[in-house]
Amino acid sequence: MLDELKARILGRCKPTTSGCLEWSGSVDGYGYGTIRSNGVVVKTHRIMADAPKGMEVLHSCDNPRCCNVEHLSLGTHADNMIDRSRKNRMGKQQKLTPEQVRAIRKSKKRICDLAREYGVVHSCIINIQKCRRWAWLED
């Protein structure tokens, strides 16, 4: 059954000049390909990479529609965040850089002063200092 689903996915992919096999069907809000299987919507790249629950799929090509298994690798959430950071692809809502987060963790300033300095709320500073946010980032 998994092989049939993979064949369905590949049947709706188009090769690009960069070597991607780009999904031509529906996509989610982040641009990742989606397909319905047994009444459940699943992400195409996760099916192609045989991703187990708890693992993430990293795209070496940075194309969320790509289903080429040569461009996909499994990794942890931390691996994905490190990859994102190295490629300067942080989220649109992200206000802080990895360098700023490291500075916040090392700082002896008061939380309210750091929040004002970096333009974030107090809880953001607390969560960074306690490694509830940016936990993947090494000091």
mmCIF file with all atom_site columns, C-alpha atoms in Angstrom:
data_model
loop_
_atom_site.group_PDB
_atom_site.id
_atom_site.type_symbol
_atom_site.label_atom_id
_atom_site.label_alt_id
_atom_site.label_comp_id
_atom_site.label_asym_id
_atom_site.label_entity_id
_atom_site.label_seq_id
_atom_site.pdbx_PDB_ins_code
_atom_site.Cartn_x
_atom_site.Cartn_y
_atom_site.Cartn_z
_atom_site.occupancy
_atom_site.B_iso_or_equiv
_atom_site.pdbx_formal_charge
_atom_site.auth_seq_id
_atom_site.auth_comp_id
_atom_site.auth_asym_id
_atom_site.auth_atom_id
_atom_site.pdbx_PDB_model_num
ATOM 1   C CA . MET A 1 1   ? 0.000  0.000  0.000   1.00 0.00 ? 1   MET A CA 1
ATOM 2   C CA . LEU A 1 2   ? 2.878  2.384  0.786   1.00 0.00 ? 2   LEU A CA 1
ATOM 3   C CA . ASP A 1 3   ? 4.423  1.599  -2.599  1.00 0.00 ? 3   ASP A CA 1
ATOM 4   C CA . GLU A 1 4   ? 1.097  2.460  -4.275  1.00 0.00 ? 4   GLU A CA 1
ATOM 5   C CA . LEU A 1 5   ? 0.984  5.788  -2.442  1.00 0.00 ? 5   LEU A CA 1
ATOM 6   C CA . LYS A 1 6   ? 4.576  6.569  -3.442  1.00 0.00 ? 6   LYS A CA 1
ATOM 7   C CA . ALA A 1 7   ? 3.709  5.728  -7.065  1.00 0.00 ? 7   ALA A CA 1
ATOM 8   C CA . ARG A 1 8   ? 0.713  8.104  -6.873  1.00 0.00 ? 8   ARG A CA 1
ATOM 9   C CA . ILE A 1 9   ? 2.981  10.833 -5.534  1.00 0.00 ? 9   ILE A CA 1
ATOM 10  C CA . LEU A 1 10  ? 5.670  10.314 -8.176  1.00 0.00 ? 10  LEU A CA 1
ATOM 11  C CA . GLY A 1 11  ? 2.972  10.332 -10.857 1.00 0.00 ? 11  GLY A CA 1
ATOM 12  C CA . ARG A 1 12  ? 2.110  13.893 -9.872  1.00 0.00 ? 12  ARG A CA 1
ATOM 13  C CA . CYS A 1 13  ? 5.690  15.170 -9.639  1.00 0.00 ? 13  CYS A CA 1
ATOM 14  C CA . LYS A 1 14  ? 7.496  17.099 -12.354 1.00 0.00 ? 14  LYS A CA 1
ATOM 15  C CA . PRO A 1 15  ? 11.295 17.212 -12.689 1.00 0.00 ? 15  PRO A CA 1
ATOM 16  C CA . THR A 1 16  ? 12.945 20.622 -12.417 1.00 0.00 ? 16  THR A CA 1
ATOM 17  C CA . THR A 1 17  ? 16.281 21.849 -13.755 1.00 0.00 ? 17  THR A CA 1
ATOM 18  C CA . SER A 1 18  ? 17.675 21.712 -10.200 1.00 0.00 ? 18  SER A CA 1
ATOM 19  C CA . GLY A 1 19  ? 16.951 17.984 -9.921  1.00 0.00 ? 19  GLY A CA 1
ATOM 20  C CA . CYS A 1 20  ? 13.874 18.291 -7.744  1.00 0.00 ? 20  CYS A CA 1
ATOM 21  C CA . LEU A 1 21  ? 10.814 16.150 -8.321  1.00 0.00 ? 21  LEU A CA 1
ATOM 22  C CA . GLU A 1 22  ? 8.282  18.877 -7.629  1.00 0.00 ? 22  GLU A CA 1
ATOM 23  C CA . TRP A 1 23  ? 4.814  17.958 -6.390  1.00 0.00 ? 23  TRP A CA 1
ATOM 24  C CA . SER A 1 24  ? 2.130  19.481 -8.627  1.00 0.00 ? 24  SER A CA 1
ATOM 25  C CA . GLY A 1 25  ? -0.866 18.723 -6.388  1.00 0.00 ? 25  GLY A CA 1
ATOM 26  C CA . SER A 1 26  ? -2.269 20.518 -3.364  1.00 0.00 ? 26  SER A CA 1
ATOM 27  C CA . VAL A 1 27  ? 0.000  22.131 -0.795  1.00 0.00 ? 27  VAL A CA 1
ATOM 28  C CA . ASP A 1 28  ? -0.386 23.274 2.789   1.00 0.00 ? 28  ASP A CA 1
ATOM 29  C CA . GLY A 1 29  ? 0.090  26.825 4.058   1.00 0.00 ? 29  GLY A CA 1
ATOM 30  C CA . TYR A 1 30  ? 3.861  26.353 4.164   1.00 0.00 ? 30  TYR A CA 1
ATOM 31  C CA . GLY A 1 31  ? 4.106  25.071 0.588   1.00 0.00 ? 31  GLY A CA 1
ATOM 32  C CA . TYR A 1 32  ? 4.563  21.377 1.441   1.00 0.00 ? 32  TYR A CA 1
ATOM 33  C CA . GLY A 1 33  ? 2.813  18.874 -0.815  1.00 0.00 ? 33  GLY A CA 1
ATOM 34  C CA . THR A 1 34  ? -0.205 17.074 0.614   1.00 0.00 ? 34  THR A CA 1
ATOM 35  C CA . ILE A 1 35  ? -2.175 14.042 -0.517  1.00 0.00 ? 35  ILE A CA 1
ATOM 36  C CA . ARG A 1 36  ? -5.138 12.162 0.924   1.00 0.00 ? 36  ARG A CA 1
ATOM 37  C CA . SER A 1 37  ? -4.513 8.553  1.953   1.00 0.00 ? 37  SER A CA 1
ATOM 38  C CA . ASN A 1 38  ? -7.214 6.465  3.647   1.00 0.00 ? 38  ASN A CA 1
ATOM 39  C CA . GLY A 1 39  ? -9.148 9.638  4.447   1.00 0.00 ? 39  GLY A CA 1
ATOM 40  C CA . VAL A 1 40  ? -6.159 11.331 6.084   1.00 0.00 ? 40  VAL A CA 1
ATOM 41  C CA . VAL A 1 41  ? -4.151 14.210 4.599   1.00 0.00 ? 41  VAL A CA 1
ATOM 42  C CA . VAL A 1 42  ? -0.425 13.442 4.695   1.00 0.00 ? 42  VAL A CA 1
ATOM 43  C CA . LYS A 1 43  ? 2.655  15.335 3.526   1.00 0.00 ? 43  LYS A CA 1
ATOM 44  C CA . THR A 1 44  ? 4.182  13.969 0.348   1.00 0.00 ? 44  THR A CA 1
ATOM 45  C CA . HIS A 1 45  ? 7.818  14.456 1.357   1.00 0.00 ? 45  HIS A CA 1
ATOM 46  C CA . ARG A 1 46  ? 7.258  12.516 4.602   1.00 0.00 ? 46  ARG A CA 1
ATOM 47  C CA . ILE A 1 47  ? 5.827  9.560  2.667   1.00 0.00 ? 47  ILE A CA 1
ATOM 48  C CA . MET A 1 48  ? 8.690  9.590  0.166   1.00 0.00 ? 48  MET A CA 1
ATOM 49  C CA . ALA A 1 49  ? 11.306 9.743  2.966   1.00 0.00 ? 49  ALA A CA 1
ATOM 50  C CA . ASP A 1 50  ? 9.629  6.968  5.014   1.00 0.00 ? 50  ASP A CA 1
ATOM 51  C CA . ALA A 1 51  ? 9.670  9.364  7.970   1.00 0.00 ? 51  ALA A CA 1
ATOM 52  C CA . PRO A 1 52  ? 8.727  7.737  11.275  1.00 0.00 ? 52  PRO A CA 1
ATOM 53  C CA . LYS A 1 53  ? 6.703  9.678  13.823  1.00 0.00 ? 53  LYS A CA 1
ATOM 54  C CA . GLY A 1 54  ? 8.925  12.050 15.776  1.00 0.00 ? 54  GLY A CA 1
ATOM 55  C CA . MET A 1 55  ? 11.457 12.540 12.989  1.00 0.00 ? 55  MET A CA 1
ATOM 56  C CA . GLU A 1 56  ? 11.528 15.483 10.603  1.00 0.00 ? 56  GLU A CA 1
ATOM 57  C CA . VAL A 1 57  ? 12.413 15.523 6.924   1.00 0.00 ? 57  VAL A CA 1
ATOM 58  C CA . LEU A 1 58  ? 15.105 17.973 5.836   1.00 0.00 ? 58  LEU A CA 1
ATOM 59  C CA . HIS A 1 59  ? 15.247 19.191 2.235   1.00 0.00 ? 59  HIS A CA 1
ATOM 60  C CA . SER A 1 60  ? 18.795 19.763 0.965   1.00 0.00 ? 60  SER A CA 1
ATOM 61  C CA . CYS A 1 61  ? 17.245 21.685 -1.949  1.00 0.00 ? 61  CYS A CA 1
ATOM 62  C CA . ASP A 1 62  ? 15.077 23.896 0.320   1.00 0.00 ? 62  ASP A CA 1
ATOM 63  C CA . ASN A 1 63  ? 12.094 23.257 -1.966  1.00 0.00 ? 63  ASN A CA 1
ATOM 64  C CA . PRO A 1 64  ? 9.088  22.258 0.174   1.00 0.00 ? 64  PRO A CA 1
ATOM 65  C CA . ARG A 1 65  ? 7.358  20.689 -2.859  1.00 0.00 ? 65  ARG A CA 1
ATOM 66  C CA . CYS A 1 66  ? 10.339 18.425 -3.642  1.00 0.00 ? 66  CYS A CA 1
ATOM 67  C CA . CYS A 1 67  ? 9.759  14.670 -3.326  1.00 0.00 ? 67  CYS A CA 1
ATOM 68  C CA . ASN A 1 68  ? 13.140 13.525 -4.679  1.00 0.00 ? 68  ASN A CA 1
ATOM 69  C CA . VAL A 1 69  ? 14.473 11.074 -2.086  1.00 0.00 ? 69  VAL A CA 1
ATOM 70  C CA . GLU A 1 70  ? 18.020 12.151 -2.967  1.00 0.00 ? 70  GLU A CA 1
ATOM 71  C CA . HIS A 1 71  ? 17.133 15.628 -1.660  1.00 0.00 ? 71  HIS A CA 1
ATOM 72  C CA . LEU A 1 72  ? 15.461 14.369 1.539   1.00 0.00 ? 72  LEU A CA 1
ATOM 73  C CA . SER A 1 73  ? 17.039 13.228 4.791   1.00 0.00 ? 73  SER A CA 1
ATOM 74  C CA . LEU A 1 74  ? 15.718 12.404 8.232   1.00 0.00 ? 74  LEU A CA 1
ATOM 75  C CA . GLY A 1 75  ? 16.674 14.439 11.266  1.00 0.00 ? 75  GLY A CA 1
ATOM 76  C CA . THR A 1 76  ? 15.516 15.602 14.656  1.00 0.00 ? 76  THR A CA 1
ATOM 77  C CA . HIS A 1 77  ? 13.758 18.889 15.271  1.00 0.00 ? 77  HIS A CA 1
ATOM 78  C CA . ALA A 1 78  ? 17.091 20.266 16.504  1.00 0.00 ? 78  ALA A CA 1
ATOM 79  C CA . ASP A 1 79  ? 18.781 19.168 13.251  1.00 0.00 ? 79  ASP A CA 1
ATOM 80  C CA . ASN A 1 80  ? 16.086 20.965 11.280  1.00 0.00 ? 80  ASN A CA 1
ATOM 81  C CA . MET A 1 81  ? 16.438 24.172 13.322  1.00 0.00 ? 81  MET A CA 1
ATOM 82  C CA . ILE A 1 82  ? 20.233 24.142 12.957  1.00 0.00 ? 82  ILE A CA 1
ATOM 83  C CA . ASP A 1 83  ? 19.872 23.611 9.202   1.00 0.00 ? 83  ASP A CA 1
ATOM 84  C CA . ARG A 1 84  ? 17.372 26.480 9.046   1.00 0.00 ? 84  ARG A CA 1
ATOM 85  C CA . SER A 1 85  ? 19.663 28.777 10.989  1.00 0.00 ? 85  SER A CA 1
ATOM 86  C CA . ARG A 1 86  ? 22.738 27.966 8.882   1.00 0.00 ? 86  ARG A CA 1
ATOM 87  C CA . LYS A 1 87  ? 20.789 28.790 5.741   1.00 0.00 ? 87  LYS A CA 1
ATOM 88  C CA . ASN A 1 88  ? 19.338 32.006 7.220   1.00 0.00 ? 88  ASN A CA 1
ATOM 89  C CA . ARG A 1 89  ? 15.782 30.745 6.773   1.00 0.00 ? 89  ARG A CA 1
ATOM 90  C CA . MET A 1 90  ? 14.355 31.683 10.128  1.00 0.00 ? 90  MET A CA 1
ATOM 91  C CA . GLY A 1 91  ? 10.580 32.133 10.407  1.00 0.00 ? 91  GLY A CA 1
ATOM 92  C CA . LYS A 1 92  ? 8.910  35.362 9.337   1.00 0.00 ? 92  LYS A CA 1
ATOM 93  C CA . GLN A 1 93  ? 7.719  35.985 12.896  1.00 0.00 ? 93  GLN A CA 1
ATOM 94  C CA . GLN A 1 94  ? 11.190 35.453 14.337  1.00 0.00 ? 94  GLN A CA 1
ATOM 95  C CA . LYS A 1 95  ? 12.587 38.614 15.863  1.00 0.00 ? 95  LYS A CA 1
ATOM 96  C CA . LEU A 1 96  ? 15.880 37.312 17.212  1.00 0.00 ? 96  LEU A CA 1
ATOM 97  C CA . THR A 1 97  ? 18.965 35.879 15.577  1.00 0.00 ? 97  THR A CA 1
ATOM 98  C CA . PRO A 1 98  ? 21.011 33.006 17.018  1.00 0.00 ? 98  PRO A CA 1
ATOM 99  C CA . GLU A 1 99  ? 23.720 35.508 17.995  1.00 0.00 ? 99  GLU A CA 1
ATOM 100 C CA . GLN A 1 100 ? 21.206 37.602 19.951  1.00 0.00 ? 100 GLN A CA 1
ATOM 101 C CA . VAL A 1 101 ? 19.892 34.511 21.741  1.00 0.00 ? 101 VAL A CA 1
ATOM 102 C CA . ARG A 1 102 ? 23.430 33.574 22.795  1.00 0.00 ? 102 ARG A CA 1
ATOM 103 C CA . ALA A 1 103 ? 23.958 37.134 24.066  1.00 0.00 ? 103 ALA A CA 1
ATOM 104 C CA . ILE A 1 104 ? 20.700 36.980 26.056  1.00 0.00 ? 104 ILE A CA 1
ATOM 105 C CA . ARG A 1 105 ? 21.760 33.707 27.677  1.00 0.00 ? 105 ARG A CA 1
ATOM 106 C CA . LYS A 1 106 ? 25.139 35.132 28.695  1.00 0.00 ? 106 LYS A CA 1
ATOM 107 C CA . SER A 1 107 ? 23.809 38.507 29.838  1.00 0.00 ? 107 SER A CA 1
ATOM 108 C CA . LYS A 1 108 ? 23.615 39.534 33.491  1.00 0.00 ? 108 LYS A CA 1
ATOM 109 C CA . LYS A 1 109 ? 21.096 42.302 32.708  1.00 0.00 ? 109 LYS A CA 1
ATOM 110 C CA . ARG A 1 110 ? 17.597 42.337 34.177  1.00 0.00 ? 110 ARG A CA 1
ATOM 111 C CA . ILE A 1 111 ? 14.876 40.575 32.199  1.00 0.00 ? 111 ILE A CA 1
ATOM 112 C CA . CYS A 1 112 ? 12.906 43.792 31.671  1.00 0.00 ? 112 CYS A CA 1
ATOM 113 C CA . ASP A 1 113 ? 16.010 45.557 30.312  1.00 0.00 ? 113 ASP A CA 1
ATOM 114 C CA . LEU A 1 114 ? 16.768 42.704 27.904  1.00 0.00 ? 114 LEU A CA 1
ATOM 115 C CA . ALA A 1 115 ? 13.154 42.606 26.725  1.00 0.00 ? 115 ALA A CA 1
ATOM 116 C CA . ARG A 1 116 ? 13.219 46.338 26.013  1.00 0.00 ? 116 ARG A CA 1
ATOM 117 C CA . GLU A 1 117 ? 16.623 46.129 24.303  1.00 0.00 ? 117 GLU A CA 1
ATOM 118 C CA . TYR A 1 118 ? 15.568 43.318 21.955  1.00 0.00 ? 118 TYR A CA 1
ATOM 119 C CA . GLY A 1 119 ? 11.961 44.418 21.445  1.00 0.00 ? 119 GLY A CA 1
ATOM 120 C CA . VAL A 1 120 ? 10.381 41.258 22.838  1.00 0.00 ? 120 VAL A CA 1
ATOM 121 C CA . VAL A 1 121 ? 8.143  40.425 25.791  1.00 0.00 ? 121 VAL A CA 1
ATOM 122 C CA . HIS A 1 122 ? 9.492  39.375 29.179  1.00 0.00 ? 122 HIS A CA 1
ATOM 123 C CA . SER A 1 123 ? 8.335  35.769 28.766  1.00 0.00 ? 123 SER A CA 1
ATOM 124 C CA . CYS A 1 124 ? 10.410 35.473 25.591  1.00 0.00 ? 124 CYS A CA 1
ATOM 125 C CA . ILE A 1 125 ? 13.578 36.352 27.528  1.00 0.00 ? 125 ILE A CA 1
ATOM 126 C CA . ILE A 1 126 ? 12.682 33.958 30.357  1.00 0.00 ? 126 ILE A CA 1
ATOM 127 C CA . ASN A 1 127 ? 11.982 31.116 27.914  1.00 0.00 ? 127 ASN A CA 1
ATOM 128 C CA . ILE A 1 128 ? 15.304 31.706 26.160  1.00 0.00 ? 128 ILE A CA 1
ATOM 129 C CA . GLN A 1 129 ? 17.242 31.767 29.432  1.00 0.00 ? 129 GLN A CA 1
ATOM 130 C CA . LYS A 1 130 ? 15.570 28.544 30.627  1.00 0.00 ? 130 LYS A CA 1
ATOM 131 C CA . CYS A 1 131 ? 16.084 26.921 27.192  1.00 0.00 ? 131 CYS A CA 1
ATOM 132 C CA . ARG A 1 132 ? 12.347 26.479 26.641  1.00 0.00 ? 132 ARG A CA 1
ATOM 133 C CA . ARG A 1 133 ? 12.841 28.339 23.374  1.00 0.00 ? 133 ARG A CA 1
ATOM 134 C CA . TRP A 1 134 ? 15.846 27.960 21.092  1.00 0.00 ? 134 TRP A CA 1
ATOM 135 C CA . ALA A 1 135 ? 16.746 24.798 23.026  1.00 0.00 ? 135 ALA A CA 1
ATOM 136 C CA . TRP A 1 136 ? 18.476 23.418 19.941  1.00 0.00 ? 136 TRP A CA 1
ATOM 137 C CA . LEU A 1 137 ? 20.942 26.327 19.861  1.00 0.00 ? 137 LEU A CA 1
ATOM 138 C CA . GLU A 1 138 ? 24.252 25.590 21.535  1.00 0.00 ? 138 GLU A CA 1
ATOM 139 C CA . ASP A 1 139 ? 26.032 28.351 23.431  1.00 0.00 ? 139 ASP A CA 1
#
